[in-house]
Tab-separated table of C-alpha atoms in Angstrom:
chain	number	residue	atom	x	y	z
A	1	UNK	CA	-1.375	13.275	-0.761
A	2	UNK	CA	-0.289	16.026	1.793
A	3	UNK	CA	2.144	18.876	0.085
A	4	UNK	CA	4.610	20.830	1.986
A	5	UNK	CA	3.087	24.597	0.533
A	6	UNK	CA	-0.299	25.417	-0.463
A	7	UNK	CA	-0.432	24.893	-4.313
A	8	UNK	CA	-2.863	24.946	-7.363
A	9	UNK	CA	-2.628	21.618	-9.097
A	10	UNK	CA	-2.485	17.865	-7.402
A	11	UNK	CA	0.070	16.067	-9.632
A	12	UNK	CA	-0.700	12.888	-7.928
A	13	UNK	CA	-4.670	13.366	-8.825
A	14	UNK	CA	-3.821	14.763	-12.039
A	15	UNK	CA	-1.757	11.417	-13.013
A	16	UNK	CA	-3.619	9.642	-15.531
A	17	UNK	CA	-3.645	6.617	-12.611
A	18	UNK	CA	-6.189	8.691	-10.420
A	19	UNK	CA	-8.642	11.759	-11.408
A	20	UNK	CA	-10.006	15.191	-10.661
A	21	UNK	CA	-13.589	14.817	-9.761
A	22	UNK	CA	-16.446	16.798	-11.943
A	23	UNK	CA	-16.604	19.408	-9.310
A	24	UNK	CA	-12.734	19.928	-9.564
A	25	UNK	CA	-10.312	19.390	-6.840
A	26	UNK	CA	-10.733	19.859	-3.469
A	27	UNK	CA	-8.195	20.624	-0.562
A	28	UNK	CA	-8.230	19.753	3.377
A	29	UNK	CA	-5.212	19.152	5.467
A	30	UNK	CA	-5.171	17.022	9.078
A	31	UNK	CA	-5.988	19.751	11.286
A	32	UNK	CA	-9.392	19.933	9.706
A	33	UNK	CA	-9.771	16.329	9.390
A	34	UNK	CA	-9.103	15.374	12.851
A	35	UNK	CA	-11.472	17.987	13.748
A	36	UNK	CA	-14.382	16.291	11.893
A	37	UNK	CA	-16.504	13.279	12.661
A	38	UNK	CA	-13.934	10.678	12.291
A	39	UNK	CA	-12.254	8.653	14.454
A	40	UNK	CA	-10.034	5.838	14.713
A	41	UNK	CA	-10.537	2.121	13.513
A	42	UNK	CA	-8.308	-0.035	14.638
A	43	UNK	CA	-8.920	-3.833	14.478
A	44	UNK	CA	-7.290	-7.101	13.768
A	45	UNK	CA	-6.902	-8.161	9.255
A	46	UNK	CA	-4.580	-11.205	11.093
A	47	UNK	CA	-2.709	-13.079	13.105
A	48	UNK	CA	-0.129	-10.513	14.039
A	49	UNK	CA	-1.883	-8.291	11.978
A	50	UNK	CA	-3.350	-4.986	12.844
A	51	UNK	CA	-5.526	-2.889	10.523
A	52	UNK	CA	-5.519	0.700	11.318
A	53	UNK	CA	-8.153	3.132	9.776
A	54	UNK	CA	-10.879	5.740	10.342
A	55	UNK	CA	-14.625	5.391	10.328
A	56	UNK	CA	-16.287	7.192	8.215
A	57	UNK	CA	-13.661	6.434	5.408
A	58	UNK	CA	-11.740	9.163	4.000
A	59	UNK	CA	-10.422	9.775	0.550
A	60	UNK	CA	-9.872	6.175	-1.157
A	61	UNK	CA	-10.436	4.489	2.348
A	62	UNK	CA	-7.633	2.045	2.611
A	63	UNK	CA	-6.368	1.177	6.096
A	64	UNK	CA	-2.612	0.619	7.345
A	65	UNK	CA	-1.905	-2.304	8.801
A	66	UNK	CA	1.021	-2.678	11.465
A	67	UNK	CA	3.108	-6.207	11.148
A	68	UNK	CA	3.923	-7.119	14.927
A	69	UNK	CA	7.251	-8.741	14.788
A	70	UNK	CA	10.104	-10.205	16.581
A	71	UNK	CA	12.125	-7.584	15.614
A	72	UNK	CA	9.388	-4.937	16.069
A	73	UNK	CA	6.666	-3.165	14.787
A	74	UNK	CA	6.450	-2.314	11.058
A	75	UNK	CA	3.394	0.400	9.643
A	76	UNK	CA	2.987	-1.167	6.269
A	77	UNK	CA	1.227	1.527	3.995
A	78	UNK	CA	-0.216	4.346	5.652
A	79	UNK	CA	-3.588	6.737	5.541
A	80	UNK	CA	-4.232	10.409	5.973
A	81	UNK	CA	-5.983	10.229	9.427
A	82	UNK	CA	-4.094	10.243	12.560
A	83	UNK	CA	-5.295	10.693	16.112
A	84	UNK	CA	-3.818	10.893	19.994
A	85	UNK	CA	-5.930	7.151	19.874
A	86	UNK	CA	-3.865	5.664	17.341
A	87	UNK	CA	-0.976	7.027	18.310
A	88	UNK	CA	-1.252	5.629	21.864
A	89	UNK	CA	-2.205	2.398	20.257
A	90	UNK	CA	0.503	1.683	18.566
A	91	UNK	CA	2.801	2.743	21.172
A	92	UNK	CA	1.260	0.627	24.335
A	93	UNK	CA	2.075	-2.501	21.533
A	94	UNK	CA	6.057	-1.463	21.643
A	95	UNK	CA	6.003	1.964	19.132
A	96	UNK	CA	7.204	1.617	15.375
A	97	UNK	CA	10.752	0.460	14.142
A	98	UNK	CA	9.466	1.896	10.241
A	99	UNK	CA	7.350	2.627	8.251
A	100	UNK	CA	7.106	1.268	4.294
A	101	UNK	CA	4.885	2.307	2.008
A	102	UNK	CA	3.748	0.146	-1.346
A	103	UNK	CA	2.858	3.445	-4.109
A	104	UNK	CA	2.625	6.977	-3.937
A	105	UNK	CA	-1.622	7.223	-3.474
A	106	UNK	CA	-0.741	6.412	0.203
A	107	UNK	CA	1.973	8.477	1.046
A	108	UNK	CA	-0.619	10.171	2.313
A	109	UNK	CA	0.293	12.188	5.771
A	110	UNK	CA	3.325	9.772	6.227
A	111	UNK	CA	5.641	12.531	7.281
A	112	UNK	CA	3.188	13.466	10.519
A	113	UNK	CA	3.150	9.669	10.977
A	114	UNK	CA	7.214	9.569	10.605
A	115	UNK	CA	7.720	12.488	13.416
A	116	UNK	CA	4.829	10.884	15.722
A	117	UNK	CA	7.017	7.868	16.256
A	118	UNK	CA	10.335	9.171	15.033
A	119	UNK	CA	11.122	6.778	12.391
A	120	UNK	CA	12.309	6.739	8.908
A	121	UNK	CA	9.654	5.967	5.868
A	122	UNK	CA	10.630	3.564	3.386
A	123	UNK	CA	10.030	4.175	-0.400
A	124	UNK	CA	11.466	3.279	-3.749
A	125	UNK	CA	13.558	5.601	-5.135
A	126	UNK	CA	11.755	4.936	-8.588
A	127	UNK	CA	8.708	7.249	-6.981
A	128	UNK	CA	10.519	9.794	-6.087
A	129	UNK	CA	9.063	12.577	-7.913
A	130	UNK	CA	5.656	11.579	-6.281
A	131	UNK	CA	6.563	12.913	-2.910
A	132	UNK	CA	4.611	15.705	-1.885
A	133	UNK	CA	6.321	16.685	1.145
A	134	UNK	CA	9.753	15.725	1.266
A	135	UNK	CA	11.796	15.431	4.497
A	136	UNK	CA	14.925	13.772	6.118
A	137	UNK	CA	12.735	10.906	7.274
A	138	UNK	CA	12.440	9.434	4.072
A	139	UNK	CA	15.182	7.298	2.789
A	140	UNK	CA	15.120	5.941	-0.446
A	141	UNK	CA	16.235	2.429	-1.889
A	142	UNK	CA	16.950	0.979	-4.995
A	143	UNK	CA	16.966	-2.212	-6.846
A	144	UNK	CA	14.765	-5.289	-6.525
A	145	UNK	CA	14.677	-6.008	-2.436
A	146	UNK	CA	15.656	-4.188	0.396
A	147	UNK	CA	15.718	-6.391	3.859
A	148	UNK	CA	14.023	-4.019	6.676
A	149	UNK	CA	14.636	-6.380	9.242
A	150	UNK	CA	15.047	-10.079	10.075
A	151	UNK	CA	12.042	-11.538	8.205
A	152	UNK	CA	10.664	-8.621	6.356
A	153	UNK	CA	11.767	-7.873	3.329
A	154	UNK	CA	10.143	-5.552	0.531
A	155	UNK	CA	10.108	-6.234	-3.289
A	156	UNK	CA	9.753	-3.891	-5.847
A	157	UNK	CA	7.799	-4.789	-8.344
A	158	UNK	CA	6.530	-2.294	-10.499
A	159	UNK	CA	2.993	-2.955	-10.807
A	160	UNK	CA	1.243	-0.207	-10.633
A	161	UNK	CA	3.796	2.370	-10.231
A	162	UNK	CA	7.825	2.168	-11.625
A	163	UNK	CA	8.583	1.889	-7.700
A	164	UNK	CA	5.089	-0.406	-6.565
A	165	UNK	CA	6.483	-2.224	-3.451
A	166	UNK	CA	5.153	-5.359	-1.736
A	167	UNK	CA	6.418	-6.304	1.709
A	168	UNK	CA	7.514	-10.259	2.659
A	169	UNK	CA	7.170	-11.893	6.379
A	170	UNK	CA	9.150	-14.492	6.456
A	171	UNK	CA	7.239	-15.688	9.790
A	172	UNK	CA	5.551	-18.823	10.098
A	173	UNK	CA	3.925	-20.359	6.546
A	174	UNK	CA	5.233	-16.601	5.336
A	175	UNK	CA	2.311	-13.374	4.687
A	176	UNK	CA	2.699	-11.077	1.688
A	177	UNK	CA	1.250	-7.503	2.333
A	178	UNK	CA	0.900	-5.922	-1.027
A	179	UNK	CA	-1.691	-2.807	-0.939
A	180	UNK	CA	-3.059	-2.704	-4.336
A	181	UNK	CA	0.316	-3.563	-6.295
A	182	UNK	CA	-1.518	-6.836	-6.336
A	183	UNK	CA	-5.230	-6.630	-5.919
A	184	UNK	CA	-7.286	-8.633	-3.640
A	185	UNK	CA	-10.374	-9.008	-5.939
A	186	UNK	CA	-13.902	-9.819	-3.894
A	187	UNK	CA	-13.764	-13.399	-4.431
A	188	UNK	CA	-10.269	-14.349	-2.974
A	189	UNK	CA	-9.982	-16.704	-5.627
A	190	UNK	CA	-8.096	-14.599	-7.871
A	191	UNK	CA	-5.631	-11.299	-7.920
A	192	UNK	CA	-5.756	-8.456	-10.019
A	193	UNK	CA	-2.862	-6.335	-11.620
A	194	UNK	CA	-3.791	-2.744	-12.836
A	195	UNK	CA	-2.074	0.620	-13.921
A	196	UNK	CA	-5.048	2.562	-13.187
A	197	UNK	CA	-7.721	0.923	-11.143
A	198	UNK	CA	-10.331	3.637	-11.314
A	199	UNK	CA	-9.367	4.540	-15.436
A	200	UNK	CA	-9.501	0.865	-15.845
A	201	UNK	CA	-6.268	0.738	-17.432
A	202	UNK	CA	-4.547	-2.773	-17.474
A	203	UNK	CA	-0.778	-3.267	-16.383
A	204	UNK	CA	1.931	-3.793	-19.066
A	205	UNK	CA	2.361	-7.970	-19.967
A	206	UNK	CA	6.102	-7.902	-19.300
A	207	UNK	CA	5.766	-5.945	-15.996
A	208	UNK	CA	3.278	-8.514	-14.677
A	209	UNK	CA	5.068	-11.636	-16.244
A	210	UNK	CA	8.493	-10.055	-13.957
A	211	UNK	CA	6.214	-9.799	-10.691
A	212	UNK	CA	5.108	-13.093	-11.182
A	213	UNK	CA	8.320	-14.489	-11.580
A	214	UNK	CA	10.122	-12.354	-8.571
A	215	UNK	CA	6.742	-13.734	-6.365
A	216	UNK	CA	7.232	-17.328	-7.451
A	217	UNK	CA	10.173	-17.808	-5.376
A	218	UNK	CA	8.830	-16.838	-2.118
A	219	UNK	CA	7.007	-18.751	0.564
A	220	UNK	CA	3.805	-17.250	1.299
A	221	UNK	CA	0.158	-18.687	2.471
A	222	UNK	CA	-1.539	-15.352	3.592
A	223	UNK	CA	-1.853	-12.256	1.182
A	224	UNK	CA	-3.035	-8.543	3.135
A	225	UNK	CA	-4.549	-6.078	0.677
A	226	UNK	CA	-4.653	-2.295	1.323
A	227	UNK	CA	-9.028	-2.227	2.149
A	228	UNK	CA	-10.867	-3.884	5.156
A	229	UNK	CA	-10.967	-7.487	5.113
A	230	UNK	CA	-9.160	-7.558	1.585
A	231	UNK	CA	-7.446	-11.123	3.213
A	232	UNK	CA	-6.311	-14.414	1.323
A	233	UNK	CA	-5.529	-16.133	4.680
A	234	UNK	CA	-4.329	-19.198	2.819
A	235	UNK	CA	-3.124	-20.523	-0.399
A	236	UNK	CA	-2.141	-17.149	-1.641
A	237	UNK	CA	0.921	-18.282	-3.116
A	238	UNK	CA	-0.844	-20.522	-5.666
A	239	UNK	CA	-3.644	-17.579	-6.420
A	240	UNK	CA	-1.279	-14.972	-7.278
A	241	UNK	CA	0.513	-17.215	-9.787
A	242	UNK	CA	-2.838	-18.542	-11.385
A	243	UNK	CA	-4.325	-14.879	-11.635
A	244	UNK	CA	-0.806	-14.065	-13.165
A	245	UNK	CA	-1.153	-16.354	-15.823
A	246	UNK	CA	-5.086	-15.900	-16.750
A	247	UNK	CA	-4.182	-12.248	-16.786
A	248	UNK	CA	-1.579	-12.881	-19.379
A	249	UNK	CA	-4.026	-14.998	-21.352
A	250	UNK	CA	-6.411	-12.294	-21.863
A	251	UNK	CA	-3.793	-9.652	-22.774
A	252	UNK	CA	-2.106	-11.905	-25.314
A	253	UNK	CA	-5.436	-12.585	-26.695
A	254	UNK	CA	-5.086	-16.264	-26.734
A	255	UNK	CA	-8.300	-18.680	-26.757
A	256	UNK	CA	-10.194	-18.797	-23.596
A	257	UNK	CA	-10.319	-21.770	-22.130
C-alpha cells in the first residue's frame, strides 16, 4: 500500500485480513524499489491476456494482468513495481483506457500507474477508507456492476472485502479475472473464498451464497487469478459454482459426502 505522507502505523497491514511481521513493519517506497535488483516480468496468463510483474517478487507477489480488447486496453489489478520497461510495454500495445482494481492489498502504487498513462482507477466505493493515497484519478462506483466498456464489466461481490470486485469479458466463451476475491487453489479443480487468507479466516456463508448466485448468471470458460499461472482456462464456470457449494457444506456443518 503506498500512503500519500510518511506515517507510523499501516492500517491496511494492521487489518485483521493481513499482519505485521515479528520484526514489525517495514517501509520502502518506488524510488528505492526500482533502484534494487528487480525488474520487469511481463509474459502471456492468456489468450489476450498479459501478466505483468517483477522478478524477484515483491511484497505478496501477485502480477497485473492487462485485458487487450476491442475497445482497448484494461490493467486489471495492479502491483507496486513499475519501470520505463513496462511502461513502454504497455504503450507500444495501444496505452491503457483504465485501470480496475479487485481489493485494497493491491492498490498498491496505482496512483504512479494512473499518472503514467493518464487514466482513471476504478474501485468500489465500499473500500474507500482503504485508500492510502487518494487523488482525482480515482473514481468511485457503487452498487452491484459497473460496465467499463463494451464487454467488460466488473461485479462487486464482497468476498473478501465489503467492495471485493471481479471483472467480466464478455469476449469469446467469456474470461472472469477475479484476483483473490475468488481463489484459484493449486489444483484448478476447485475455488476458494476467504476473509483472511494468511489468518485463515473463512468468508461469511451468506456473502459467498450471494457471489455464487450473482456468478451463476454469467458466461464464463476461463477464470485469471491474481499469482503466476493461477489459470482455469476452461470450465471455470462449473468450478466456481461446485467450490461454492462444497464450501457451504463445510460451513453449515452438514455430513460429508
Amino acid at each position: 500500500m503506498q500512503y500519500a505522507r510518511p506515517r507510523p502505523d499501516c492500517p491496511i497491514c494492521e487489518d485483521e485480513r493481513q499482519y505485521v511481521p515479528p520484526g514489525g513493519q517495514q517501509w520502502t517506497d518506488l524510488v528505492a524499489v526500482r533502484a534494487g535488483e528487480r525488474r520487469a516480468l511481463i509474459r502471456e496468463q492468456g489468450p489476450s491476456v498479459l501478466g505483468i510483474g517483477c522478478e524477484p517478487r515483491f511484497a505478496i507477489g501477485q502480477r497485473a494482468l492487462l485485458v487487450r480488447t476491442e475497445a482497448g486496453n484494461l490493467l486489471w489489478d495492479c502491483l507496486s513495481y513499475l519501470d520505463d520497461e513496462i511502461i513502454r510495454t504497455i504503450e507500444d500495445l495501444g496505452g491503457l483506457i483504465g485501470i480496475a482494481i479487485s481489493h485494497p492489498h493491491y492498490y498498491t502504487t496505482m496512483v504512479e500507474w494512473s499518472r503514467a498513462f493518464d487514466v482513471p482507477i476504478h474501485l468500489h466505493a465500499a473500500d474507500q477508507q482503504w485508500i492510502g493515497r487518494p487523488d482525482p484519478a480515482v473514481q468511485l462506483w457503487e452498487g452491484e456492476r459497473k460496465q467499463l466498456a463494451p464487454g467488460l464489466t466488473l461485479l462487486n461481490l464482497g468476498v473478501h472485502f465489503a467492495g471485493g470486485t471481479v471483472l467480466h469479458w464478455d469476449h469469446g466463451d467469456g474470461s472472469l479475472f477475479t484476483g483473490d476475491i475468488v481463489q484459484v487453489i493449486p489444483d484448478r479443480t476447485h475455488v476458494g473464498f476467504m476473509y483472511s487468507y494468511p489468518n485463515l479466516i473463512p468468508e461469511q456463508p451468506a456473502t459467498v451464497r450471494r457471489a455464487a448466485e450473482i456468478l451463476a448468471g454469467l458466461r464464463f470458460d476461463a477464470l485469471y487469478g491474481a499469482w503466476w499461472d493461477a489459470v482455469i482456462p476452461t470450465g471455470a464456470h462449473a468450478i466456481v459454482q461446485r467450490s461454492a457449494a462444497r464450501y457451504l457444506r463445510y460451513v453449515r456443518d452438514e455430513p460429508r459426502s
